Coordinates of C-alpha atoms in Angstrom, one line a residue:
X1 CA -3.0 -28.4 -100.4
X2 CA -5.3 -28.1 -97.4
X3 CA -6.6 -24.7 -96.8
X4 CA -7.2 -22.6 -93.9
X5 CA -10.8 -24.0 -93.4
X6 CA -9.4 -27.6 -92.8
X7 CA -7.4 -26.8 -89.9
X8 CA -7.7 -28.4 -86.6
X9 CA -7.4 -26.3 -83.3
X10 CA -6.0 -27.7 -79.9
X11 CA -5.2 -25.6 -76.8
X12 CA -2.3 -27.0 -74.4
X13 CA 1.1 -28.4 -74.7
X14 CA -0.1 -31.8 -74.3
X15 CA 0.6 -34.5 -76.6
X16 CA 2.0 -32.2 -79.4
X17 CA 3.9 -35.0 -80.9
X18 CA 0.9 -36.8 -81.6
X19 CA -0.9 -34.0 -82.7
X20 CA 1.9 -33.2 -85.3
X21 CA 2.2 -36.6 -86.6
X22 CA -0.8 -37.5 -87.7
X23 CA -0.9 -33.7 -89.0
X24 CA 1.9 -34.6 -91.3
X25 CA 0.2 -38.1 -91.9
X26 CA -2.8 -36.8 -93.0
X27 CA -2.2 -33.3 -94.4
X28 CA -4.2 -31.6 -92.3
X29 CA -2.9 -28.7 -90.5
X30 CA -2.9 -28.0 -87.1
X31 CA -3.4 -25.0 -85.2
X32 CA -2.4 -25.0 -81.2
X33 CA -3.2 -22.1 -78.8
X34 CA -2.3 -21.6 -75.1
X35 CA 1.0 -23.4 -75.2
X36 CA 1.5 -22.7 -71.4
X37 CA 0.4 -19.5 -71.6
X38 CA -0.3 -18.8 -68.3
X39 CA 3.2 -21.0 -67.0
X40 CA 6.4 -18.3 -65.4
X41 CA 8.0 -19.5 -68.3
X42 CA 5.5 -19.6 -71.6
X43 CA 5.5 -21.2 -74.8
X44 CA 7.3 -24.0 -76.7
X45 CA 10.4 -25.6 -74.5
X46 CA 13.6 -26.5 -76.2
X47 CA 12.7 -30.1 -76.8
X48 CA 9.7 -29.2 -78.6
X49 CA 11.3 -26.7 -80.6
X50 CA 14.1 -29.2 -81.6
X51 CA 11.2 -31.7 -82.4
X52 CA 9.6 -29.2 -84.8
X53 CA 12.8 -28.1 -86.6
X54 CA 13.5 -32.3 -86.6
X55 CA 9.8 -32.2 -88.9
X56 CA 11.0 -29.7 -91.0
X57 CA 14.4 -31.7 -91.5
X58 CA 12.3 -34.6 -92.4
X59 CA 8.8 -33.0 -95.2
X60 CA 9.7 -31.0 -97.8
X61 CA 7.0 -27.9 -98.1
X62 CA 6.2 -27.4 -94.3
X63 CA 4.7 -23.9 -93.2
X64 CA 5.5 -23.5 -89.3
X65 CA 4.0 -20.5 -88.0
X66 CA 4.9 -19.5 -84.2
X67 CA 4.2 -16.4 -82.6
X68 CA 6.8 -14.5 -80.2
X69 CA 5.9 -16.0 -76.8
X70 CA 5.7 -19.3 -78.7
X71 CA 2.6 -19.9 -76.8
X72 CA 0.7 -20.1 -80.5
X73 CA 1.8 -22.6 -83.4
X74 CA 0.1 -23.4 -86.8
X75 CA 1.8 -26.2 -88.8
X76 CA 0.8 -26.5 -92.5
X77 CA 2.3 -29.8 -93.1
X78 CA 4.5 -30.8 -96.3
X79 CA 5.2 -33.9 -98.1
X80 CA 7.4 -36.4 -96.3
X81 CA 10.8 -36.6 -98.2
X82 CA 13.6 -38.5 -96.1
X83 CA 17.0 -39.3 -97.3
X84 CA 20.3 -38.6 -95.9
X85 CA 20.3 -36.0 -92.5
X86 CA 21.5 -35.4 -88.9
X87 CA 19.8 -33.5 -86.1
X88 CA 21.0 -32.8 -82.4
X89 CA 17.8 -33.3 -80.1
X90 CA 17.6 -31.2 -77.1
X91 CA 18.9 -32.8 -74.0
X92 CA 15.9 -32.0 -71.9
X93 CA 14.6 -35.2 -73.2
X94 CA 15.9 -38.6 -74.7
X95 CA 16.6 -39.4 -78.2
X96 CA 13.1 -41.8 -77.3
X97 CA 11.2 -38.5 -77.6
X98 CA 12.1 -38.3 -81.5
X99 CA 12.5 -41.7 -82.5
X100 CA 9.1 -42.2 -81.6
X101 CA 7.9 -40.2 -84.2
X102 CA 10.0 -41.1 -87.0
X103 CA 9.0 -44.5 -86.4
X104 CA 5.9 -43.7 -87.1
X105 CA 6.9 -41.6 -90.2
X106 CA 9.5 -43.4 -92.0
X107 CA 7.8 -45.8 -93.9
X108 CA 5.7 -43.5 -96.1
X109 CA 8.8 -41.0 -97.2
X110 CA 9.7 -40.6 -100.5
X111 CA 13.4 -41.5 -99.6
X112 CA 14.7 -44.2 -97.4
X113 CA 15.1 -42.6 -94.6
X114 CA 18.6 -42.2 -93.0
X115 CA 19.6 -40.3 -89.9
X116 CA 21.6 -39.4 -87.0
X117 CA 20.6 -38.3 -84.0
X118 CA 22.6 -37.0 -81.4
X119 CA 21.9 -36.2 -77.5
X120 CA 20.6 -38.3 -74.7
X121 CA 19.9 -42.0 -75.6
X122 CA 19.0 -43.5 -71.6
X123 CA 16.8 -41.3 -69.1
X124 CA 14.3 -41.6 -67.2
X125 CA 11.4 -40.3 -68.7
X126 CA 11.6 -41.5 -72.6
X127 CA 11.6 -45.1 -73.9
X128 CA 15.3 -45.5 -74.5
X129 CA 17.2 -46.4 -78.1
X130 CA 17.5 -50.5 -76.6
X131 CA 13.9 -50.8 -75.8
X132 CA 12.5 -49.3 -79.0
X133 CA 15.1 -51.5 -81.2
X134 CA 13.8 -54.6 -79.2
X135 CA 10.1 -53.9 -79.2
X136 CA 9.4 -51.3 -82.1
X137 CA 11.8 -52.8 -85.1
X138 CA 10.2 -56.4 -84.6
X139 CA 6.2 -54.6 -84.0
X140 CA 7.3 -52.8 -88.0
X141 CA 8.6 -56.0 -89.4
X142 CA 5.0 -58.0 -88.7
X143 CA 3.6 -55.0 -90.8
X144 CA 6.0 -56.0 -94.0
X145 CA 8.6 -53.3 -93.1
X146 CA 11.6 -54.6 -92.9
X147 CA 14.8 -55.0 -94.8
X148 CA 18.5 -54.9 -95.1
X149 CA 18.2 -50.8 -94.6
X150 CA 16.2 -50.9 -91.5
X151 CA 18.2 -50.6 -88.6
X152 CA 19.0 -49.0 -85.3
X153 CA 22.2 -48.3 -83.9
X154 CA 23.7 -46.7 -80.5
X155 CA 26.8 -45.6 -81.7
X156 CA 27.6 -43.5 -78.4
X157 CA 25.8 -43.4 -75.3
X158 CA 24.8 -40.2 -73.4
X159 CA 23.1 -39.8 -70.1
X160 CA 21.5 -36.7 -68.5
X161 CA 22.6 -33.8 -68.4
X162 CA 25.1 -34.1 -70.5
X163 CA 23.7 -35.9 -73.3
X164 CA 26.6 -36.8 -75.9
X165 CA 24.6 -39.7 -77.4
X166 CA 24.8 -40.8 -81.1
X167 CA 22.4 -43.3 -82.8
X168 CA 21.7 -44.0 -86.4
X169 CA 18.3 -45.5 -87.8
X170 CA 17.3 -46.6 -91.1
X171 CA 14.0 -47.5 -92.9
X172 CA 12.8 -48.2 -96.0
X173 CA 10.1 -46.8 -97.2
X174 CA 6.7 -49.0 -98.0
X175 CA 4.2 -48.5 -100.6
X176 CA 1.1 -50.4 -98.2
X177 CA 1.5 -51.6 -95.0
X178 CA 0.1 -55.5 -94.4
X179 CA -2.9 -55.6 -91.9
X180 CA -2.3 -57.8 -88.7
X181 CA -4.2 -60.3 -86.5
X182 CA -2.1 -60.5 -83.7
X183 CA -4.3 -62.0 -81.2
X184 CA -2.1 -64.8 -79.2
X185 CA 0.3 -63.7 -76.9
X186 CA 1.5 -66.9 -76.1
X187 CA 3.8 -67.7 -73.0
X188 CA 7.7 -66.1 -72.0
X189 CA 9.7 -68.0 -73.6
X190 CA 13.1 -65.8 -72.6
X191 CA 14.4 -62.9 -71.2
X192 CA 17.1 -61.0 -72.4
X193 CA 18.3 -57.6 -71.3
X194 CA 21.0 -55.0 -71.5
X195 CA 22.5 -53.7 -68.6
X196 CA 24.9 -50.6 -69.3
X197 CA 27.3 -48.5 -67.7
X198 CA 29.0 -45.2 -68.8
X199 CA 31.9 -43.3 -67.0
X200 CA 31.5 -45.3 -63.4
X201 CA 33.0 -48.3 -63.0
X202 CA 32.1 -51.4 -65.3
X203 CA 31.6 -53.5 -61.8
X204 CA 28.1 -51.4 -61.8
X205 CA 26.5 -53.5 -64.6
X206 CA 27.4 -56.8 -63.4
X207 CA 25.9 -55.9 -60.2
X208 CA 22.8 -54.7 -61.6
X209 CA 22.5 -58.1 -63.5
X210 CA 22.8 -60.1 -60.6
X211 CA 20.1 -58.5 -58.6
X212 CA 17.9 -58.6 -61.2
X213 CA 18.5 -62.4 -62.0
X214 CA 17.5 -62.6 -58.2
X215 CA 14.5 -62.2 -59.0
X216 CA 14.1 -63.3 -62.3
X217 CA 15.5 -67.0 -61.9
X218 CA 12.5 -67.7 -60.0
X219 CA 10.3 -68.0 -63.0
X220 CA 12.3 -69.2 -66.2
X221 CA 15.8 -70.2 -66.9
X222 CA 16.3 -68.6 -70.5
X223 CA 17.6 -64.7 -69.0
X224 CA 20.4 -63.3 -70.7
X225 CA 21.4 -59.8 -69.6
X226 CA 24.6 -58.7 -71.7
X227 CA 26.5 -55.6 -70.1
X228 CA 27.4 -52.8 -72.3
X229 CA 30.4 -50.3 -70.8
X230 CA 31.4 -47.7 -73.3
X231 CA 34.6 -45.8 -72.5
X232 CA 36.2 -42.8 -74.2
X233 CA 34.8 -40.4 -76.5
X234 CA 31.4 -43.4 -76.9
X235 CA 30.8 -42.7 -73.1
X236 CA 28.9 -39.3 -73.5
X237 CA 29.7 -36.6 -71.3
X238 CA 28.0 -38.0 -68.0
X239 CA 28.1 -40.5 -65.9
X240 CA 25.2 -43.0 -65.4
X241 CA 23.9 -46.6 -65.6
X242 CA 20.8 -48.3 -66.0
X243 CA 19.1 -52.1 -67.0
X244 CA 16.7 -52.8 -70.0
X245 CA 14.8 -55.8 -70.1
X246 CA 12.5 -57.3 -72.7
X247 CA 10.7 -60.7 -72.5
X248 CA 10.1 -62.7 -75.4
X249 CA 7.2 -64.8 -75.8
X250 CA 6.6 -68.2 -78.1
X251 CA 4.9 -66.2 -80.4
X252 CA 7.2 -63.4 -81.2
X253 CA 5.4 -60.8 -78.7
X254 CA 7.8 -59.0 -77.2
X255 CA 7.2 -57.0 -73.5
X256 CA 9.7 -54.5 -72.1
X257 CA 11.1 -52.8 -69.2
X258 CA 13.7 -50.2 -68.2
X259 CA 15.2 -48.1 -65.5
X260 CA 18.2 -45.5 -65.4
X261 CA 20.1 -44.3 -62.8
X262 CA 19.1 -40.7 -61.6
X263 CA 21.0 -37.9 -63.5
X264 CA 24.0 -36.7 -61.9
X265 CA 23.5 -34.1 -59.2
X266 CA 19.9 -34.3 -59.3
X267 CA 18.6 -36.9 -56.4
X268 CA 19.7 -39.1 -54.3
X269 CA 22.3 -41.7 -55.7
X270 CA 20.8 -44.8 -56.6
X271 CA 22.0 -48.3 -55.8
X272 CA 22.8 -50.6 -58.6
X273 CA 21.2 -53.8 -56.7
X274 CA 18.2 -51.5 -55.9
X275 CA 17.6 -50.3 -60.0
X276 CA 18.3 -54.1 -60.9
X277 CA 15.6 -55.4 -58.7
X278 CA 13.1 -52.7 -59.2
X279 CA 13.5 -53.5 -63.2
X280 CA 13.1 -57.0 -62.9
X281 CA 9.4 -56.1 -61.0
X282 CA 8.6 -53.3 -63.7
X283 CA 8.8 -56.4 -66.1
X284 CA 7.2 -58.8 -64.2
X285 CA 4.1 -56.2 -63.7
X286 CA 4.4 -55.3 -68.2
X287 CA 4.3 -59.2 -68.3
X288 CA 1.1 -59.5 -66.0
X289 CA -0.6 -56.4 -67.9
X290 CA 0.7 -58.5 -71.3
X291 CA -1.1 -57.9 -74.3
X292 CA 0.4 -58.9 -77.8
X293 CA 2.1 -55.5 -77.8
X294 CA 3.6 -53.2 -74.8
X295 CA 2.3 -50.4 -73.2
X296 CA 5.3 -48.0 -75.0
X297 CA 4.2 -49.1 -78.5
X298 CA 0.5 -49.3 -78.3
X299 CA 0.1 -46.0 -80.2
X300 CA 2.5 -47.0 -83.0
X301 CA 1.0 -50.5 -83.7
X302 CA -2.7 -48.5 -83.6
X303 CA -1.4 -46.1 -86.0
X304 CA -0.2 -48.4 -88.7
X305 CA -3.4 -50.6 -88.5
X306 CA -5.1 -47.5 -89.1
X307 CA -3.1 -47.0 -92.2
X308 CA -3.0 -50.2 -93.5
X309 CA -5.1 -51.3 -96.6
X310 CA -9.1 -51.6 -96.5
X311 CA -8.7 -54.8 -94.9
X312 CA -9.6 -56.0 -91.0
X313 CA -6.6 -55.9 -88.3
X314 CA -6.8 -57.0 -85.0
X315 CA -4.8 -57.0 -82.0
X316 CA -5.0 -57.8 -78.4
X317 CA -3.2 -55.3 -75.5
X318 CA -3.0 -54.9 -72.1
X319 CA -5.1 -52.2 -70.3
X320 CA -5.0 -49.2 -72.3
X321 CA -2.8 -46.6 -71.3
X322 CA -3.9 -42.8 -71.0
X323 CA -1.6 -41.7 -73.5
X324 CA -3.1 -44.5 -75.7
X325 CA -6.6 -43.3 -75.1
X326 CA -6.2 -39.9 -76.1
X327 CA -4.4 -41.4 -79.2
X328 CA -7.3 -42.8 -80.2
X329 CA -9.5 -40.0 -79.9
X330 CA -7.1 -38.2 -82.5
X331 CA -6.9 -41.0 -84.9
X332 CA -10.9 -40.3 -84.4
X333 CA -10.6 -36.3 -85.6
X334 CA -7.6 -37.3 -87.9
X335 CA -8.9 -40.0 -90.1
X336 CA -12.1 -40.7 -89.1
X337 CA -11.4 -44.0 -88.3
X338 CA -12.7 -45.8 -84.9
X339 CA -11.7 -48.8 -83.4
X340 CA -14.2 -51.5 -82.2
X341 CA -12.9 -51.9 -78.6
X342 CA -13.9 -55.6 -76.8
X343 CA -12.9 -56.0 -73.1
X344 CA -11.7 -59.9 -72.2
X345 CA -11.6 -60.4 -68.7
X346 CA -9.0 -62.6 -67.7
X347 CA -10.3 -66.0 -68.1
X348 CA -8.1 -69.1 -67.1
X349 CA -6.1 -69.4 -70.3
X350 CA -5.0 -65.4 -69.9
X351 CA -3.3 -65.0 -67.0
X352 CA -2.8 -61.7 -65.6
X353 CA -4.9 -58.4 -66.0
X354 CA -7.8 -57.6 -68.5
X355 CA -7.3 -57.4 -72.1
X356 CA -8.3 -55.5 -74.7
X357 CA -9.0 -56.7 -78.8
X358 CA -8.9 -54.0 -80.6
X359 CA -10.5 -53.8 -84.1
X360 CA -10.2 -51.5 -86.8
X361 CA -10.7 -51.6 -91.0
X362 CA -7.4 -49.7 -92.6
X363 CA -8.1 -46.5 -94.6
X364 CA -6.6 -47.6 -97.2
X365 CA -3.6 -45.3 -96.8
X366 CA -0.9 -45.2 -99.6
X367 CA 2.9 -43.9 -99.8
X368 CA 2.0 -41.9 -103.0
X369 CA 5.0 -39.9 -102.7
X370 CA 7.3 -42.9 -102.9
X371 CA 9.3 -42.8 -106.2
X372 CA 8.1 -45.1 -109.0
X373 CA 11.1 -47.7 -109.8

């Protein structure tokens, strides 16, 4: 096991889920001071507890050292084990905030991984459960991981503050992951969304499919926007709606954008014409920043080209987002491992902004704790 020596040190609460990931990823632990240590309120919030104690659930062998304020953590990380498990997620955030994560860890556990997570599956601030099924799942499966087991399902919906979500995921687990050239874009081919609606009347959804099929028709006649209205027990325990919309393109990119409604009893109520409209613009603006991969997955697809085998990957995404850029300054400290970053200005054939072709060798990384059939 790593020792002491090897650790990493951060200050700040920022990007903590990264920093833990790749901690657990590469066995190297992690050390993080000043955890808003000079906020009214200081240390570790709820969500990132629950996010911790979800990493524990999920390696077998973790050491998690916090001190009393919780403004100081050191996480010795274990091997990642899987299998069978629940977890409640903290409400403060979406079941996004977690799922993010395990997407990133499930293929290299020792067990298939099998879980259910319960809380908030639609805010505002999180990718929600319907965009990461339409956007991650495919973005794993051009990597080789894929399968009857791998899966993502919204059992129950839950919107802030209440929460009372349910979703189950699956993955296999992969020995090596495939290295990609995902270059070509190509053009939008359809658009299909989800609009949904829990404990307000089901009229909302249809309305917020309309308006966003104002705007939407204008380009390409292939949009499908299903509604979803759960009732009973599946509803959660507050009410909300909101649209998600992901455009396909001819060759199998997929973009995505989403809006929910503002949480009840917190801001002004929110029109459902208004949230359909202002989605269909949020997508038109992904699909102008294109890319062969959105901006809410550009960390994960960087991450497994990283680990894939000694072997070139390349792909080609929009401007890079900040969260993005500070990812790749950990993969940096992580794994060693930098990326050979070419700027294509928008020629003819690209329409929309400036890309990015990014370029990386794999290190080669292998599931060694995956059980020997």
């Amino acid at each position: 096991m790593a020792t002491q020596a090897h650790s990493l040190s951060y200050s700040g609460c920022n990007f903590l889920r990264q920093r833990l990931v790749l901690s657990t990823l590469s066995g190297r632990p992690v050390k993080i001071r000043k955890i808003r240590a000079r906020d009214d309120n200081p240390g570790l919030r709820d969500f990132e507890a629950s996010f911790i104690r979800l990493l524990d659930k999920v390696t077998n062998g973790s050491r998690i050292e916090i001190n009393q304020t919780g403004t100081t953590l050191y996480y010795q990380p274990g091997l990642l084990y899987g299998g069978s498990m629940e977890h409640d997620c903290s409400v403060l955030r979406s079941i996004g905030y977690y799922l993010e994560s395990l997407l990133c860890l499930a293929p290299f556990m020792k067990h298939p991984l099998r879980i259910v997570l319960r809380g908030v599956t639609n805010d505002q601030v999180d990718p929600s459960v319907d965009v990461l099924k339409a956007t991650a799942l495919p973005l794993l499966k051009q990597f080789g991981i894929d399968g009857e087991s791998f899966e993502l399902k919204v059992v129950r919906r839950g919107m802030p503050p209440g929460g009372g979500g349910e979703v189950f995921f699956s993955c296999p687990v992969r020995k090596i992951l495939k290295p990609i050239q995902l270059i070509d874009p190509g053009k939008i081919k359809r658009i299909r969304g989800m609009a949904y609606s829990v404990r307000v009347s089901p009229q909302m959804a249809n309305r917020i499919v309309d308006s966003a099929r104002s705007i939407l028709n204008k380009f390409i006649p292939d949009i499908y926007i299903y509604t979803d209205h759960m009732k009973g027990i599946n509803s959660g325990k507050s009410p909300g709606f909101g649209l998600s919309l992901v455009a396909e393109t001819t060759n199998g990119t997929f973009l995505s954008a989403e809006l929910a409604s503002n949480p009840q009893g917190q801001g002004a109520a929110m029109l459902p014409e208004d949230l359909g409209r202002n989605c269909a613009r949020l997508l038109l603006e992904e699909i102008y920043r294109g890319g062969c991969v959105d901006s809410t997955n550009q960390s994960l697809a960087l991450l497994l080209m990283t680990l894939g085998q000694q072997d070139v990957s390349k792909v080609l995404l929009g401007p890079l987002s900040p969260y993005t850029i500070e990812f790749l300054r950990h993969l940096k400290t992580f794994f060693q491992i930098m990326f050979k970053i070419e700027t294509k200005p928008c020629g003819e054939e690209l329409k929309g902004g400036d890309k990015v072709l990014m370029t990386c060798v794999g290190i080669g990384f292998s599931n060694l704790s995956k059980t020997l059939k």
